mmCIF file of N, CA and C in Angstrom:
data_model
loop_
_atom_site.group_PDB
_atom_site.id
_atom_site.type_symbol
_atom_site.label_atom_id
_atom_site.label_comp_id
_atom_site.label_asym_id
_atom_site.label_seq_id
_atom_site.Cartn_x
_atom_site.Cartn_y
_atom_site.Cartn_z
ATOM 1 N N MET Y 1 71.843 107.348 113.547
ATOM 2 C CA MET Y 1 72.912 107.886 112.749
ATOM 3 C C MET Y 1 73.098 109.366 113.069
ATOM 4 N N ALA Y 2 74.331 109.774 113.283
ATOM 5 C CA ALA Y 2 74.604 111.162 113.646
ATOM 6 C C ALA Y 2 74.528 112.065 112.425
ATOM 7 N N HIS Y 3 74.020 113.268 112.636
ATOM 8 C CA HIS Y 3 74.004 114.272 111.580
ATOM 9 C C HIS Y 3 74.210 115.639 112.219
ATOM 10 N N PRO Y 4 74.795 116.577 111.448
ATOM 11 C CA PRO Y 4 75.125 117.873 112.038
ATOM 12 C C PRO Y 4 73.881 118.706 112.357
ATOM 13 N N LYS Y 5 73.990 119.466 113.435
ATOM 14 C CA LYS Y 5 72.887 120.347 113.818
ATOM 15 C C LYS Y 5 72.890 121.610 112.963
ATOM 16 N N ARG Y 6 74.078 122.061 112.595
ATOM 17 C CA ARG Y 6 74.230 123.257 111.758
ATOM 18 C C ARG Y 6 75.027 122.905 110.503
ATOM 19 N N ARG Y 7 74.750 123.651 109.467
ATOM 20 C CA ARG Y 7 75.484 123.447 108.221
ATOM 21 C C ARG Y 7 76.918 123.923 108.372
ATOM 22 N N THR Y 8 77.883 123.135 107.854
ATOM 23 C CA THR Y 8 79.293 123.528 107.896
ATOM 24 C C THR Y 8 79.541 124.591 106.832
ATOM 25 N N SER Y 9 80.141 125.707 107.238
ATOM 26 C CA SER Y 9 80.388 126.791 106.295
ATOM 27 C C SER Y 9 81.492 126.397 105.319
ATOM 28 N N THR Y 10 81.520 127.060 104.184
ATOM 29 C CA THR Y 10 82.532 126.762 103.165
ATOM 30 C C THR Y 10 83.930 127.096 103.671
ATOM 31 N N THR Y 11 84.055 128.151 104.479
ATOM 32 C CA THR Y 11 85.362 128.523 105.021
ATOM 33 C C THR Y 11 85.881 127.443 105.955
ATOM 34 N N ARG Y 12 85.036 126.947 106.849
ATOM 35 C CA ARG Y 12 85.440 125.914 107.792
ATOM 36 C C ARG Y 12 85.770 124.619 107.052
ATOM 37 N N ARG Y 13 84.978 124.300 106.042
ATOM 38 C CA ARG Y 13 85.233 123.105 105.233
ATOM 39 C C ARG Y 13 86.570 123.218 104.507
ATOM 40 N N ASP Y 14 86.835 124.358 103.910
ATOM 41 C CA ASP Y 14 88.076 124.546 103.157
ATOM 42 C C ASP Y 14 89.303 124.584 104.064
ATOM 43 N N LYS Y 15 89.166 125.124 105.277
ATOM 44 C CA LYS Y 15 90.283 125.116 106.221
ATOM 45 C C LYS Y 15 90.658 123.690 106.603
ATOM 46 N N ARG Y 16 89.679 122.826 106.705
ATOM 47 C CA ARG Y 16 89.943 121.439 107.052
ATOM 48 C C ARG Y 16 90.665 120.710 105.910
ATOM 49 N N ARG Y 17 90.406 121.114 104.695
ATOM 50 C CA ARG Y 17 90.971 120.436 103.526
ATOM 51 C C ARG Y 17 92.310 120.994 103.062
ATOM 52 N N THR Y 18 92.902 121.934 103.774
ATOM 53 C CA THR Y 18 94.130 122.575 103.305
ATOM 54 C C THR Y 18 95.306 121.613 103.211
ATOM 55 N N HIS Y 19 95.313 120.552 103.992
ATOM 56 C CA HIS Y 19 96.452 119.639 104.007
ATOM 57 C C HIS Y 19 96.334 118.517 102.995
ATOM 58 N N LYS Y 20 95.193 118.406 102.340
ATOM 59 C CA LYS Y 20 95.006 117.351 101.342
ATOM 60 C C LYS Y 20 95.460 117.878 99.987
ATOM 61 N N LYS Y 21 96.595 117.392 99.542
ATOM 62 C CA LYS Y 21 97.145 117.870 98.281
ATOM 63 C C LYS Y 21 97.520 116.690 97.400
ATOM 64 N N ALA Y 22 97.435 116.866 96.119
ATOM 65 C CA ALA Y 22 97.886 115.848 95.177
ATOM 66 C C ALA Y 22 99.401 115.964 95.031
ATOM 67 N N VAL Y 23 100.082 114.833 95.058
ATOM 68 C CA VAL Y 23 101.539 114.808 94.947
ATOM 69 C C VAL Y 23 101.901 114.043 93.680
ATOM 70 N N ALA Y 24 102.827 114.567 92.920
ATOM 71 C CA ALA Y 24 103.270 113.889 91.706
ATOM 72 C C ALA Y 24 104.007 112.605 92.084
ATOM 73 N N ALA Y 25 103.789 111.555 91.307
ATOM 74 C CA ALA Y 25 104.413 110.263 91.575
ATOM 75 C C ALA Y 25 105.912 110.314 91.274
ATOM 76 N N ASN Y 26 106.697 109.598 92.075
ATOM 77 C CA ASN Y 26 108.126 109.502 91.827
ATOM 78 C C ASN Y 26 108.360 108.583 90.633
ATOM 79 N N VAL Y 27 109.218 108.985 89.750
ATOM 80 C CA VAL Y 27 109.488 108.209 88.546
ATOM 81 C C VAL Y 27 110.941 107.773 88.556
ATOM 82 N N ALA Y 28 111.157 106.482 88.319
ATOM 83 C CA ALA Y 28 112.502 105.926 88.252
ATOM 84 C C ALA Y 28 112.900 105.748 86.792
ATOM 85 N N THR Y 29 114.170 105.581 86.538
ATOM 86 C CA THR Y 29 114.679 105.300 85.201
ATOM 87 C C THR Y 29 115.307 103.918 85.207
ATOM 88 N N CYS Y 30 114.896 103.073 84.285
ATOM 89 C CA CYS Y 30 115.412 101.711 84.209
ATOM 90 C C CYS Y 30 116.890 101.745 83.820
ATOM 91 N N PRO Y 31 117.756 101.034 84.555
ATOM 92 C CA PRO Y 31 119.186 101.050 84.222
ATOM 93 C C PRO Y 31 119.498 100.335 82.910
ATOM 94 N N THR Y 32 118.651 99.394 82.505
ATOM 95 C CA THR Y 32 118.899 98.627 81.289
ATOM 96 C C THR Y 32 118.374 99.334 80.048
ATOM 97 N N THR Y 33 117.096 99.768 80.094
ATOM 98 C CA THR Y 33 116.467 100.351 78.911
ATOM 99 C C THR Y 33 116.486 101.870 78.900
ATOM 100 N N GLY Y 34 116.619 102.483 80.062
ATOM 101 C CA GLY Y 34 116.581 103.935 80.138
ATOM 102 C C GLY Y 34 115.172 104.502 80.108
ATOM 103 N N GLN Y 35 114.165 103.644 80.216
ATOM 104 C CA GLN Y 35 112.778 104.080 80.176
ATOM 105 C C GLN Y 35 112.315 104.554 81.557
ATOM 106 N N PRO Y 36 111.529 105.620 81.610
ATOM 107 C CA PRO Y 36 110.962 106.031 82.896
ATOM 108 C C PRO Y 36 109.810 105.112 83.288
ATOM 109 N N HIS Y 37 109.701 104.802 84.588
ATOM 110 C CA HIS Y 37 108.614 103.959 85.082
ATOM 111 C C HIS Y 37 108.409 104.248 86.558
ATOM 112 N N LEU Y 38 107.299 103.778 87.112
ATOM 113 C CA LEU Y 38 107.029 103.959 88.532
ATOM 114 C C LEU Y 38 107.882 102.997 89.338
ATOM 115 N N TYR Y 39 108.276 103.434 90.539
ATOM 116 C CA TYR Y 39 109.066 102.575 91.421
ATOM 117 C C TYR Y 39 108.281 101.325 91.787
ATOM 118 N N HIS Y 40 108.979 100.221 91.950
ATOM 119 C CA HIS Y 40 108.409 98.932 92.369
ATOM 120 C C HIS Y 40 107.323 98.440 91.421
ATOM 121 N N ARG Y 41 107.434 98.769 90.140
ATOM 122 C CA ARG Y 41 106.478 98.312 89.140
ATOM 123 C C ARG Y 41 107.251 97.778 87.940
ATOM 124 N N ALA Y 42 106.737 96.716 87.355
ATOM 125 C CA ALA Y 42 107.318 96.199 86.120
ATOM 126 C C ALA Y 42 106.834 97.070 84.966
ATOM 127 N N HIS Y 43 107.607 97.125 83.879
ATOM 128 C CA HIS Y 43 107.202 97.931 82.729
ATOM 129 C C HIS Y 43 107.583 97.219 81.434
ATOM 130 N N TRP Y 44 106.784 97.462 80.410
ATOM 131 C CA TRP Y 44 107.019 96.860 79.090
ATOM 132 C C TRP Y 44 107.916 97.767 78.267
ATOM 133 N N HIS Y 45 108.836 97.144 77.522
ATOM 134 C CA HIS Y 45 109.684 97.883 76.581
ATOM 135 C C HIS Y 45 110.050 96.932 75.449
ATOM 136 N N GLU Y 46 109.626 97.286 74.241
ATOM 137 C CA GLU Y 46 109.906 96.511 73.030
ATOM 138 C C GLU Y 46 109.506 95.037 73.183
ATOM 139 N N GLY Y 47 108.317 94.795 73.741
ATOM 140 C CA GLY Y 47 107.800 93.438 73.839
ATOM 141 C C GLY Y 47 108.354 92.606 74.983
ATOM 142 N N LYS Y 48 109.101 93.226 75.886
ATOM 143 C CA LYS Y 48 109.661 92.503 77.025
ATOM 144 C C LYS Y 48 109.243 93.212 78.309
ATOM 145 N N LEU Y 49 108.989 92.414 79.343
ATOM 146 C CA LEU Y 49 108.598 92.946 80.638
ATOM 147 C C LEU Y 49 109.829 93.014 81.538
ATOM 148 N N TYR Y 50 110.162 94.220 82.008
ATOM 149 C CA TYR Y 50 111.353 94.434 82.827
ATOM 150 C C TYR Y 50 110.965 94.742 84.268
ATOM 151 N N TYR Y 51 111.754 94.249 85.207
ATOM 152 C CA TYR Y 51 111.624 94.603 86.614
ATOM 153 C C TYR Y 51 113.013 94.587 87.228
ATOM 154 N N LYS Y 52 113.403 95.702 87.838
ATOM 155 C CA LYS Y 52 114.727 95.876 88.426
ATOM 156 C C LYS Y 52 115.842 95.634 87.400
ATOM 157 N N GLY Y 53 115.604 96.048 86.150
ATOM 158 C CA GLY Y 53 116.617 95.940 85.115
ATOM 159 C C GLY Y 53 116.764 94.573 84.491
ATOM 160 N N GLN Y 54 115.921 93.606 84.865
ATOM 161 C CA GLN Y 54 116.010 92.260 84.318
ATOM 162 C C GLN Y 54 114.737 91.918 83.562
ATOM 163 N N VAL Y 55 114.877 91.092 82.528
ATOM 164 C CA VAL Y 55 113.728 90.656 81.748
ATOM 165 C C VAL Y 55 112.991 89.580 82.540
ATOM 166 N N ILE Y 56 111.699 89.797 82.740
ATOM 167 C CA ILE Y 56 110.887 88.828 83.467
ATOM 168 C C ILE Y 56 110.090 87.961 82.505
ATOM 169 N N ALA Y 57 109.508 88.581 81.478
ATOM 170 C CA ALA Y 57 108.686 87.844 80.521
ATOM 171 C C ALA Y 57 108.800 88.502 79.157
ATOM 172 N N GLU Y 58 108.532 87.719 78.147
ATOM 173 C CA GLU Y 58 108.500 88.237 76.778
ATOM 174 C C GLU Y 58 107.101 88.077 76.239
ATOM 175 N N LYS Y 59 106.679 89.025 75.436
ATOM 176 C CA LYS Y 59 105.341 89.002 74.867
ATOM 177 C C LYS Y 59 105.266 87.953 73.773
ATOM 178 N N GLU Y 60 104.233 87.109 73.850
ATOM 179 C CA GLU Y 60 104.043 86.081 72.829
ATOM 180 C C GLU Y 60 103.305 86.673 71.640
ATOM 181 N N VAL Y 61 103.756 86.331 70.451
ATOM 182 C CA VAL Y 61 103.131 86.840 69.240
ATOM 183 C C VAL Y 61 102.076 85.841 68.795
ATOM 184 N N ALA Y 62 100.863 86.334 68.519
ATOM 185 C CA ALA Y 62 99.775 85.469 68.062
ATOM 186 C C ALA Y 62 100.048 85.016 66.630
ATOM 187 N N VAL Y 63 99.851 83.732 66.382
ATOM 188 C CA VAL Y 63 100.123 83.177 65.049
ATOM 189 C C VAL Y 63 98.862 83.071 64.257
#
């Protein structure tokens, strides 16, 4: 197994990591409900599951 001969300095380590950044997720707005949600994801609103503005499933109420 390979291992470094010398310790990597903090400056060299940090220079390598300069391009790794956290990016905020893009948020879409549902055309039917107006709720914000992630792209290509279904979302719940008032007991109904929506995807692309259409109802996919309804939440069953326990009796």
